[in-house]
Amino acid sequence: MSDNDHGLVIVVSGPGGVGKSTIVDELVKKDLQLWLSRSWTTRECRQGEAADAYKFVTRQQFEQHIADGGFLEWTSFLGNFYGTPTPNPPAGKDTVLEIEVDGAQQVKQLNADALLLFVLPPSRQEQKARLRGRGDPEQKVEKRLRKAEEEEPVGKAIADYVIVNDDLGSTVAEMSRIIIFERKQRHDR
Ligand code: 5GP
């Protein structure tokens, strides 16, 4: 997977409860050159979650897709599988992946040119409130918080840019500026 063939690959990663999905939704609305990859997961669709937030599959379907070599990266996260199918963006588009840290690391290894944006919550309190707001049981929220604490140092270490999401509008604007700048850098190379 090289930039020449596939355009820029932008990985948006960050601990749970940081607002990644909202950020990427806004980013792709704002920048028409971006194409959002839809992940596969074996997790059940949450109440109130869009039916197309993921391709929701069984474990068997997921394992078959691994065997078929159909994923760019995949991982097991708190008991469920999540994976990015081999990206096939329309010509001229840059691919956006919204994935956790292990997947971000895999993508970086496959494509050193991938741009890794790591998003941090403004505070633990805010992060907890966001995680609780999804309606998950408290036990799951606690697990996700512990996982988030593990993910942070790794994500920070491998990121090209670290962005604190204290205000959605400014976060999206900052990320857009970074993407435009990095596109230009690669173009000028
Ligand atoms: P959630 O269950 O909250 O939707 O997702 C759990 C974590 O998995 C989040 O950090 C999310 O970004 C990540 N994730 C979603 N899709 C993928 C994927 O395709 N690959 C990887 N590695 N992580 C993913």
JSON list of C-alpha atoms and ligand atoms in Angstrom, two decimals:
[
{"chain": "A", "resi": 1, "resn": "MET", "atom": "CA", "xyz": [0.00, 0.00, 0.00]},
{"chain": "A", "resi": 2, "resn": "SER", "atom": "CA", "xyz": [1.78, 3.15, -1.10]},
{"chain": "A", "resi": 3, "resn": "ASP", "atom": "CA", "xyz": [0.63, 6.73, -1.24]},
{"chain": "A", "resi": 4, "resn": "ASN", "atom": "CA", "xyz": [1.01, 6.88, -4.99]},
{"chain": "A", "resi": 5, "resn": "ASP", "atom": "CA", "xyz": [-1.48, 4.11, -5.50]},
{"chain": "A", "resi": 6, "resn": "HIS", "atom": "CA", "xyz": [-3.97, 4.93, -2.82]},
{"chain": "A", "resi": 7, "resn": "GLY", "atom": "CA", "xyz": [-3.70, 8.56, -1.77]},
{"chain": "A", "resi": 8, "resn": "LEU", "atom": "CA", "xyz": [-3.00, 9.55, 1.78]},
{"chain": "A", "resi": 9, "resn": "VAL", "atom": "CA", "xyz": [-4.03, 7.27, 4.64]},
{"chain": "A", "resi": 10, "resn": "ILE", "atom": "CA", "xyz": [-5.13, 9.20, 7.72]},
{"chain": "A", "resi": 11, "resn": "VAL", "atom": "CA", "xyz": [-5.46, 7.27, 10.95]},
{"chain": "A", "resi": 12, "resn": "VAL", "atom": "CA", "xyz": [-7.54, 8.89, 13.67]},
{"chain": "A", "resi": 13, "resn": "SER", "atom": "CA", "xyz": [-6.89, 7.11, 16.92]},
{"chain": "A", "resi": 14, "resn": "GLY", "atom": "CA", "xyz": [-7.38, 7.79, 20.59]},
{"chain": "A", "resi": 15, "resn": "PRO", "atom": "CA", "xyz": [-8.74, 6.27, 23.76]},
{"chain": "A", "resi": 16, "resn": "GLY", "atom": "CA", "xyz": [-12.43, 5.43, 24.12]},
{"chain": "A", "resi": 17, "resn": "GLY", "atom": "CA", "xyz": [-14.71, 8.32, 25.01]},
{"chain": "A", "resi": 18, "resn": "VAL", "atom": "CA", "xyz": [-12.61, 10.91, 23.27]},
{"chain": "A", "resi": 19, "resn": "GLY", "atom": "CA", "xyz": [-15.14, 11.68, 20.55]},
{"chain": "A", "resi": 20, "resn": "LYS", "atom": "CA", "xyz": [-13.34, 10.12, 17.56]},
{"chain": "A", "resi": 21, "resn": "SER", "atom": "CA", "xyz": [-16.48, 9.15, 15.64]},
{"chain": "A", "resi": 22, "resn": "THR", "atom": "CA", "xyz": [-17.99, 12.62, 15.87]},
{"chain": "A", "resi": 23, "resn": "ILE", "atom": "CA", "xyz": [-14.67, 14.15, 14.82]},
{"chain": "A", "resi": 24, "resn": "VAL", "atom": "CA", "xyz": [-14.25, 11.94, 11.74]},
{"chain": "A", "resi": 25, "resn": "ASP", "atom": "CA", "xyz": [-17.88, 12.49, 10.72]},
{"chain": "A", "resi": 26, "resn": "GLU", "atom": "CA", "xyz": [-17.29, 16.25, 10.80]},
{"chain": "A", "resi": 27, "resn": "LEU", "atom": "CA", "xyz": [-13.94, 15.94, 9.03]},
{"chain": "A", "resi": 28, "resn": "VAL", "atom": "CA", "xyz": [-15.36, 14.02, 6.08]},
{"chain": "A", "resi": 29, "resn": "LYS", "atom": "CA", "xyz": [-18.27, 16.47, 5.80]},
{"chain": "A", "resi": 30, "resn": "LYS", "atom": "CA", "xyz": [-15.83, 19.36, 5.67]},
{"chain": "A", "resi": 31, "resn": "ASP", "atom": "CA", "xyz": [-13.20, 17.90, 3.35]},
{"chain": "A", "resi": 32, "resn": "LEU", "atom": "CA", "xyz": [-14.68, 16.25, 0.28]},
{"chain": "A", "resi": 33, "resn": "GLN", "atom": "CA", "xyz": [-11.35, 14.65, -0.59]},
{"chain": "A", "resi": 34, "resn": "LEU", "atom": "CA", "xyz": [-11.71, 12.36, 2.43]},
{"chain": "A", "resi": 35, "resn": "TRP", "atom": "CA", "xyz": [-13.21, 8.89, 2.26]},
{"chain": "A", "resi": 36, "resn": "LEU", "atom": "CA", "xyz": [-14.18, 7.16, 5.50]},
{"chain": "A", "resi": 37, "resn": "SER", "atom": "CA", "xyz": [-13.49, 3.45, 5.72]},
{"chain": "A", "resi": 38, "resn": "ARG", "atom": "CA", "xyz": [-16.20, 1.38, 7.41]},
{"chain": "A", "resi": 39, "resn": "SER", "atom": "CA", "xyz": [-14.84, -1.17, 9.86]},
{"chain": "A", "resi": 40, "resn": "TRP", "atom": "CA", "xyz": [-16.12, -4.64, 10.58]},
{"chain": "A", "resi": 41, "resn": "THR", "atom": "CA", "xyz": [-16.89, -5.69, 14.14]},
{"chain": "A", "resi": 42, "resn": "THR", "atom": "CA", "xyz": [-18.22, -8.68, 16.02]},
{"chain": "A", "resi": 43, "resn": "ARG", "atom": "CA", "xyz": [-19.63, -6.32, 18.69]},
{"chain": "A", "resi": 44, "resn": "GLU", "atom": "CA", "xyz": [-23.40, -5.98, 18.82]},
{"chain": "A", "resi": 45, "resn": "CYS", "atom": "CA", "xyz": [-24.99, -2.81, 17.54]},
{"chain": "A", "resi": 46, "resn": "ARG", "atom": "CA", "xyz": [-25.73, -0.52, 20.52]},
{"chain": "A", "resi": 47, "resn": "GLN", "atom": "CA", "xyz": [-29.17, 0.85, 21.10]},
{"chain": "A", "resi": 48, "resn": "GLY", "atom": "CA", "xyz": [-29.42, 4.13, 19.24]},
{"chain": "A", "resi": 49, "resn": "GLU", "atom": "CA", "xyz": [-26.29, 3.43, 17.18]},
{"chain": "A", "resi": 50, "resn": "ALA", "atom": "CA", "xyz": [-26.60, 3.78, 13.41]},
{"chain": "A", "resi": 51, "resn": "ALA", "atom": "CA", "xyz": [-27.00, 0.40, 11.72]},
{"chain": "A", "resi": 52, "resn": "ASP", "atom": "CA", "xyz": [-24.22, 1.35, 9.31]},
{"chain": "A", "resi": 53, "resn": "ALA", "atom": "CA", "xyz": [-21.77, 2.57, 11.99]},
{"chain": "A", "resi": 54, "resn": "TYR", "atom": "CA", "xyz": [-19.96, -0.71, 11.33]},
{"chain": "A", "resi": 55, "resn": "LYS", "atom": "CA", "xyz": [-20.47, -3.76, 9.24]},
{"chain": "A", "resi": 56, "resn": "PHE", "atom": "CA", "xyz": [-21.78, -5.90, 12.10]},
{"chain": "A", "resi": 57, "resn": "VAL", "atom": "CA", "xyz": [-20.76, -9.53, 11.56]},
{"chain": "A", "resi": 58, "resn": "THR", "atom": "CA", "xyz": [-20.55, -12.83, 13.39]},
{"chain": "A", "resi": 59, "resn": "ARG", "atom": "CA", "xyz": [-17.26, -14.14, 14.70]},
{"chain": "A", "resi": 60, "resn": "GLN", "atom": "CA", "xyz": [-17.36, -16.80, 11.98]},
{"chain": "A", "resi": 61, "resn": "GLN", "atom": "CA", "xyz": [-17.77, -14.20, 9.23]},
{"chain": "A", "resi": 62, "resn": "PHE", "atom": "CA", "xyz": [-14.92, -12.17, 10.72]},
{"chain": "A", "resi": 63, "resn": "GLU", "atom": "CA", "xyz": [-12.62, -15.18, 10.92]},
{"chain": "A", "resi": 64, "resn": "GLN", "atom": "CA", "xyz": [-13.45, -16.14, 7.36]},
{"chain": "A", "resi": 65, "resn": "HIS", "atom": "CA", "xyz": [-12.52, -12.62, 6.21]},
{"chain": "A", "resi": 66, "resn": "ILE", "atom": "CA", "xyz": [-9.18, -12.91, 8.06]},
{"chain": "A", "resi": 67, "resn": "ALA", "atom": "CA", "xyz": [-8.55, -16.24, 6.31]},
{"chain": "A", "resi": 68, "resn": "ASP", "atom": "CA", "xyz": [-9.41, -14.63, 2.96]},
{"chain": "A", "resi": 69, "resn": "GLY", "atom": "CA", "xyz": [-6.81, -11.91, 3.59]},
{"chain": "A", "resi": 70, "resn": "GLY", "atom": "CA", "xyz": [-9.53, -9.28, 3.49]},
{"chain": "A", "resi": 71, "resn": "PHE", "atom": "CA", "xyz": [-8.29, -6.99, 6.28]},
{"chain": "A", "resi": 72, "resn": "LEU", "atom": "CA", "xyz": [-5.66, -4.28, 6.21]},
{"chain": "A", "resi": 73, "resn": "GLU", "atom": "CA", "xyz": [-5.49, -4.63, 9.99]},
{"chain": "A", "resi": 74, "resn": "TRP", "atom": "CA", "xyz": [-7.60, -6.16, 12.70]},
{"chain": "A", "resi": 75, "resn": "THR", "atom": "CA", "xyz": [-7.46, -6.58, 16.44]},
{"chain": "A", "resi": 76, "resn": "SER", "atom": "CA", "xyz": [-9.28, -7.94, 19.43]},
{"chain": "A", "resi": 77, "resn": "PHE", "atom": "CA", "xyz": [-10.54, -5.15, 21.70]},
{"chain": "A", "resi": 78, "resn": "LEU", "atom": "CA", "xyz": [-12.25, -5.96, 25.02]},
{"chain": "A", "resi": 79, "resn": "GLY", "atom": "CA", "xyz": [-13.54, -9.30, 23.77]},
{"chain": "A", "resi": 80, "resn": "ASN", "atom": "CA", "xyz": [-14.65, -8.31, 20.28]},
{"chain": "A", "resi": 81, "resn": "PHE", "atom": "CA", "xyz": [-12.92, -8.23, 16.92]},
{"chain": "A", "resi": 82, "resn": "TYR", "atom": "CA", "xyz": [-12.58, -5.00, 14.95]},
{"chain": "A", "resi": 83, "resn": "GLY", "atom": "CA", "xyz": [-10.97, -4.70, 11.53]},
{"chain": "A", "resi": 84, "resn": "THR", "atom": "CA", "xyz": [-10.38, -2.42, 8.57]},
{"chain": "A", "resi": 85, "resn": "PRO", "atom": "CA", "xyz": [-11.24, -4.13, 5.29]},
{"chain": "A", "resi": 86, "resn": "THR", "atom": "CA", "xyz": [-8.61, -3.61, 2.58]},
{"chain": "A", "resi": 87, "resn": "PRO", "atom": "CA", "xyz": [-9.35, 0.00, 1.59]},
{"chain": "A", "resi": 88, "resn": "ASN", "atom": "CA", "xyz": [-10.76, 0.73, -1.82]},
{"chain": "A", "resi": 89, "resn": "PRO", "atom": "CA", "xyz": [-11.29, 4.49, -1.91]},
{"chain": "A", "resi": 90, "resn": "PRO", "atom": "CA", "xyz": [-12.66, 6.23, -5.01]},
{"chain": "A", "resi": 91, "resn": "ALA", "atom": "CA", "xyz": [-9.88, 7.63, -7.24]},
{"chain": "A", "resi": 92, "resn": "GLY", "atom": "CA", "xyz": [-8.25, 10.75, -5.88]},
{"chain": "A", "resi": 93, "resn": "LYS", "atom": "CA", "xyz": [-9.60, 10.34, -2.36]},
{"chain": "A", "resi": 94, "resn": "ASP", "atom": "CA", "xyz": [-7.66, 10.07, 0.88]},
{"chain": "A", "resi": 95, "resn": "THR", "atom": "CA", "xyz": [-8.68, 7.30, 3.27]},
{"chain": "A", "resi": 96, "resn": "VAL", "atom": "CA", "xyz": [-9.66, 7.96, 6.89]},
{"chain": "A", "resi": 97, "resn": "LEU", "atom": "CA", "xyz": [-9.50, 5.14, 9.45]},
{"chain": "A", "resi": 98, "resn": "GLU", "atom": "CA", "xyz": [-10.99, 5.57, 12.92]},
{"chain": "A", "resi": 99, "resn": "ILE", "atom": "CA", "xyz": [-9.32, 2.80, 14.89]},
{"chain": "A", "resi": 100, "resn": "GLU", "atom": "CA", "xyz": [-7.72, 1.95, 18.24]},
{"chain": "A", "resi": 101, "resn": "VAL", "atom": "CA", "xyz": [-4.01, 2.05, 19.00]},
{"chain": "A", "resi": 102, "resn": "ASP", "atom": "CA", "xyz": [-3.02, -1.52, 18.12]},
{"chain": "A", "resi": 103, "resn": "GLY", "atom": "CA", "xyz": [-4.56, -1.11, 14.65]},
{"chain": "A", "resi": 104, "resn": "ALA", "atom": "CA", "xyz": [-2.90, 2.30, 14.26]},
{"chain": "A", "resi": 105, "resn": "GLN", "atom": "CA", "xyz": [0.46, 0.67, 14.96]},
{"chain": "A", "resi": 106, "resn": "GLN", "atom": "CA", "xyz": [-0.19, -2.03, 12.36]},
{"chain": "A", "resi": 107, "resn": "VAL", "atom": "CA", "xyz": [-1.09, 0.56, 9.72]},
{"chain": "A", "resi": 108, "resn": "LYS", "atom": "CA", "xyz": [2.06, 2.58, 10.48]},
{"chain": "A", "resi": 109, "resn": "GLN", "atom": "CA", "xyz": [4.14, -0.55, 10.02]},
{"chain": "A", "resi": 110, "resn": "LEU", "atom": "CA", "xyz": [2.54, -1.32, 6.68]},
{"chain": "A", "resi": 111, "resn": "ASN", "atom": "CA", "xyz": [2.65, 2.25, 5.45]},
{"chain": "A", "resi": 112, "resn": "ALA", "atom": "CA", "xyz": [5.20, 4.57, 7.02]},
{"chain": "A", "resi": 113, "resn": "ASP", "atom": "CA", "xyz": [3.64, 7.44, 5.10]},
{"chain": "A", "resi": 114, "resn": "ALA", "atom": "CA", "xyz": [0.30, 7.09, 6.87]},
{"chain": "A", "resi": 115, "resn": "LEU", "atom": "CA", "xyz": [-0.58, 10.15, 8.94]},
{"chain": "A", "resi": 116, "resn": "LEU", "atom": "CA", "xyz": [-1.40, 9.27, 12.53]},
{"chain": "A", "resi": 117, "resn": "LEU", "atom": "CA", "xyz": [-3.52, 11.74, 14.47]},
{"chain": "A", "resi": 118, "resn": "PHE", "atom": "CA", "xyz": [-3.99, 10.83, 18.11]},
{"chain": "A", "resi": 119, "resn": "VAL", "atom": "CA", "xyz": [-6.84, 12.49, 19.97]},
{"chain": "A", "resi": 120, "resn": "LEU", "atom": "CA", "xyz": [-6.87, 12.98, 23.75]},
{"chain": "A", "resi": 121, "resn": "PRO", "atom": "CA", "xyz": [-9.81, 13.85, 26.00]},
{"chain": "A", "resi": 122, "resn": "PRO", "atom": "CA", "xyz": [-9.71, 17.26, 27.72]},
{"chain": "A", "resi": 123, "resn": "SER", "atom": "CA", "xyz": [-10.05, 15.48, 31.08]},
{"chain": "A", "resi": 124, "resn": "ARG", "atom": "CA", "xyz": [-10.76, 12.06, 32.58]},
{"chain": "A", "resi": 125, "resn": "GLN", "atom": "CA", "xyz": [-14.04, 13.43, 33.88]},
{"chain": "A", "resi": 126, "resn": "GLU", "atom": "CA", "xyz": [-15.19, 14.42, 30.40]},
{"chain": "A", "resi": 127, "resn": "GLN", "atom": "CA", "xyz": [-14.06, 11.06, 29.03]},
{"chain": "A", "resi": 128, "resn": "LYS", "atom": "CA", "xyz": [-16.00, 9.17, 31.71]},
{"chain": "A", "resi": 129, "resn": "ALA", "atom": "CA", "xyz": [-19.10, 11.23, 31.02]},
{"chain": "A", "resi": 130, "resn": "ARG", "atom": "CA", "xyz": [-18.86, 10.42, 27.30]},
{"chain": "A", "resi": 131, "resn": "LEU", "atom": "CA", "xyz": [-18.37, 6.71, 27.93]},
{"chain": "A", "resi": 132, "resn": "ARG", "atom": "CA", "xyz": [-21.30, 6.63, 30.36]},
{"chain": "A", "resi": 133, "resn": "GLY", "atom": "CA", "xyz": [-23.47, 8.57, 27.93]},
{"chain": "A", "resi": 134, "resn": "ARG", "atom": "CA", "xyz": [-23.45, 5.61, 25.53]},
{"chain": "A", "resi": 135, "resn": "GLY", "atom": "CA", "xyz": [-25.61, 3.59, 27.87]},
{"chain": "A", "resi": 136, "resn": "ASP", "atom": "CA", "xyz": [-23.07, 0.79, 28.43]},
{"chain": "A", "resi": 137, "resn": "PRO", "atom": "CA", "xyz": [-23.28, -0.95, 31.84]},
{"chain": "A", "resi": 138, "resn": "GLU", "atom": "CA", "xyz": [-20.93, 0.49, 34.49]},
{"chain": "A", "resi": 139, "resn": "GLN", "atom": "CA", "xyz": [-18.69, -2.58, 34.43]},
{"chain": "A", "resi": 140, "resn": "LYS", "atom": "CA", "xyz": [-18.05, -2.10, 30.73]},
{"chain": "A", "resi": 141, "resn": "VAL", "atom": "CA", "xyz": [-17.41, 1.61, 31.22]},
{"chain": "A", "resi": 142, "resn": "GLU", "atom": "CA", "xyz": [-14.76, 0.80, 33.84]},
{"chain": "A", "resi": 143, "resn": "LYS", "atom": "CA", "xyz": [-13.10, -1.72, 31.50]},
{"chain": "A", "resi": 144, "resn": "ARG", "atom": "CA", "xyz": [-13.05, 0.82, 28.69]},
{"chain": "A", "resi": 145, "resn": "LEU", "atom": "CA", "xyz": [-11.52, 3.44, 30.98]},
{"chain": "A", "resi": 146, "resn": "ARG", "atom": "CA", "xyz": [-8.74, 1.09, 32.08]},
{"chain": "A", "resi": 147, "resn": "LYS", "atom": "CA", "xyz": [-8.10, 0.20, 28.45]},
{"chain": "A", "resi": 148, "resn": "ALA", "atom": "CA", "xyz": [-8.01, 3.92, 27.57]},
{"chain": "A", "resi": 149, "resn": "GLU", "atom": "CA", "xyz": [-5.34, 4.51, 30.21]},
{"chain": "A", "resi": 150, "resn": "GLU", "atom": "CA", "xyz": [-3.21, 1.75, 28.66]},
{"chain": "A", "resi": 151, "resn": "GLU", "atom": "CA", "xyz": [-3.70, 3.11, 25.16]},
{"chain": "A", "resi": 152, "resn": "GLU", "atom": "CA", "xyz": [-2.70, 6.71, 25.85]},
{"chain": "A", "resi": 153, "resn": "PRO", "atom": "CA", "xyz": [1.08, 6.42, 26.27]},
{"chain": "A", "resi": 154, "resn": "VAL", "atom": "CA", "xyz": [1.40, 4.08, 23.26]},
{"chain": "A", "resi": 155, "resn": "GLY", "atom": "CA", "xyz": [-0.73, 6.32, 21.08]},
{"chain": "A", "resi": 156, "resn": "LYS", "atom": "CA", "xyz": [1.20, 9.42, 22.06]},
{"chain": "A", "resi": 157, "resn": "ALA", "atom": "CA", "xyz": [4.50, 7.71, 21.27]},
{"chain": "A", "resi": 158, "resn": "ILE", "atom": "CA", "xyz": [3.57, 6.64, 17.75]},
{"chain": "A", "resi": 159, "resn": "ALA", "atom": "CA", "xyz": [1.49, 9.67, 16.74]},
{"chain": "A", "resi": 160, "resn": "ASP", "atom": "CA", "xyz": [2.53, 12.27, 14.19]},
{"chain": "A", "resi": 161, "resn": "TYR", "atom": "CA", "xyz": [0.27, 14.78, 15.95]},
{"chain": "A", "resi": 162, "resn": "VAL", "atom": "CA", "xyz": [-1.48, 14.73, 19.33]},
{"chain": "A", "resi": 163, "resn": "ILE", "atom": "CA", "xyz": [-4.65, 16.81, 19.56]},
{"chain": "A", "resi": 164, "resn": "VAL", "atom": "CA", "xyz": [-6.70, 17.53, 22.69]},
{"chain": "A", "resi": 165, "resn": "ASN", "atom": "CA", "xyz": [-10.40, 17.47, 21.90]},
{"chain": "A", "resi": 166, "resn": "ASP", "atom": "CA", "xyz": [-11.59, 20.25, 24.20]},
{"chain": "A", "resi": 167, "resn": "ASP", "atom": "CA", "xyz": [-13.85, 21.81, 21.61]},
{"chain": "A", "resi": 168, "resn": "LEU", "atom": "CA", "xyz": [-15.23, 19.89, 18.64]},
{"chain": "A", "resi": 169, "resn": "GLY", "atom": "CA", "xyz": [-15.13, 22.83, 16.21]},
{"chain": "A", "resi": 170, "resn": "SER", "atom": "CA", "xyz": [-11.51, 23.75, 16.97]},
{"chain": "A", "resi": 171, "resn": "THR", "atom": "CA", "xyz": [-10.39, 20.10, 16.98]},
{"chain": "A", "resi": 172, "resn": "VAL", "atom": "CA", "xyz": [-11.88, 19.52, 13.53]},
{"chain": "A", "resi": 173, "resn": "ALA", "atom": "CA", "xyz": [-10.42, 22.79, 12.23]},
{"chain": "A", "resi": 174, "resn": "GLU", "atom": "CA", "xyz": [-6.97, 21.90, 13.58]},
{"chain": "A", "resi": 175, "resn": "MET", "atom": "CA", "xyz": [-7.10, 18.41, 12.09]},
{"chain": "A", "resi": 176, "resn": "SER", "atom": "CA", "xyz": [-8.22, 19.81, 8.73]},
{"chain": "A", "resi": 177, "resn": "ARG", "atom": "CA", "xyz": [-5.27, 22.20, 8.71]},
{"chain": "A", "resi": 178, "resn": "ILE", "atom": "CA", "xyz": [-2.88, 19.35, 9.51]},
{"chain": "A", "resi": 179, "resn": "ILE", "atom": "CA", "xyz": [-4.32, 17.19, 6.70]},
{"chain": "A", "resi": 180, "resn": "ILE", "atom": "CA", "xyz": [-4.05, 20.00, 4.14]},
{"chain": "A", "resi": 181, "resn": "PHE", "atom": "CA", "xyz": [-0.47, 20.70, 5.24]},
{"chain": "A", "resi": 182, "resn": "GLU", "atom": "CA", "xyz": [0.56, 17.03, 5.12]},
{"chain": "A", "resi": 183, "resn": "ARG", "atom": "CA", "xyz": [-1.04, 16.56, 1.70]},
{"chain": "A", "resi": 184, "resn": "LYS", "atom": "CA", "xyz": [1.00, 19.45, 0.39]},
{"chain": "A", "resi": 185, "resn": "GLN", "atom": "CA", "xyz": [4.21, 18.10, 1.97]},
{"chain": "A", "resi": 186, "resn": "ARG", "atom": "CA", "xyz": [3.71, 14.76, 0.24]},
{"chain": "A", "resi": 187, "resn": "HIS", "atom": "CA", "xyz": [2.79, 16.40, -3.04]},
{"chain": "A", "resi": 188, "resn": "ASP", "atom": "CA", "xyz": [5.91, 18.60, -2.99]},
{"chain": "A", "resi": 189, "resn": "ARG", "atom": "CA", "xyz": [8.23, 15.69, -2.18]},
{"chain": "B", "resi": 1, "resn": "5GP", "atom": "P1", "xyz": [-16.43, 0.87, 19.88]},
{"chain": "B", "resi": 1, "resn": "5GP", "atom": "O1", "xyz": [-16.86, -0.46, 20.40]},
{"chain": "B", "resi": 1, "resn": "5GP", "atom": "O2", "xyz": [-16.42, 1.93, 20.95]},
{"chain": "B", "resi": 1, "resn": "5GP", "atom": "O3", "xyz": [-17.21, 1.30, 18.65]},
{"chain": "B", "resi": 1, "resn": "5GP", "atom": "O4", "xyz": [-14.92, 0.73, 19.39]},
{"chain": "B", "resi": 1, "resn": "5GP", "atom": "C1", "xyz": [-13.92, 0.29, 20.25]},
{"chain": "B", "resi": 1, "resn": "5GP", "atom": "C2", "xyz": [-12.57, 0.70, 19.72]},
{"chain": "B", "resi": 1, "resn": "5GP", "atom": "O5", "xyz": [-12.30, 0.03, 18.48]},
{"chain": "B", "resi": 1, "resn": "5GP", "atom": "C3", "xyz": [-12.50, 2.20, 19.39]},
{"chain": "B", "resi": 1, "resn": "5GP", "atom": "O6", "xyz": [-11.24, 2.69, 19.87]},
{"chain": "B", "resi": 1, "resn": "5GP", "atom": "C4", "xyz": [-12.56, 2.24, 17.88]},
{"chain": "B", "resi": 1, "resn": "5GP", "atom": "O7", "xyz": [-11.86, 3.35, 17.35]},
{"chain": "B", "resi": 1, "resn": "5GP", "atom": "C5", "xyz": [-11.83, 0.96, 17.55]},
{"chain": "B", "resi": 1, "resn": "5GP", "atom": "N1", "xyz": [-12.08, 0.48, 16.19]},
{"chain": "B", "resi": 1, "resn": "5GP", "atom": "C6", "xyz": [-13.17, 0.68, 15.41]},
{"chain": "B", "resi": 1, "resn": "5GP", "atom": "N2", "xyz": [-12.99, 0.10, 14.22]},
{"chain": "B", "resi": 1, "resn": "5GP", "atom": "C7", "xyz": [-11.76, -0.46, 14.23]},
{"chain": "B", "resi": 1, "resn": "5GP", "atom": "C8", "xyz": [-11.00, -1.20, 13.27]},
{"chain": "B", "resi": 1, "resn": "5GP", "atom": "O8", "xyz": [-11.39, -1.45, 12.14]},
{"chain": "B", "resi": 1, "resn": "5GP", "atom": "N3", "xyz": [-9.76, -1.61, 13.66]},
{"chain": "B", "resi": 1, "resn": "5GP", "atom": "C9", "xyz": [-9.25, -1.34, 14.90]},
{"chain": "B", "resi": 1, "resn": "5GP", "atom": "N4", "xyz": [-8.03, -1.77, 15.16]},
{"chain": "B", "resi": 1, "resn": "5GP", "atom": "N5", "xyz": [-9.95, -0.65, 15.81]},
{"chain": "B", "resi": 1, "resn": "5GP", "atom": "C10", "xyz": [-11.19, -0.23, 15.49]}
]
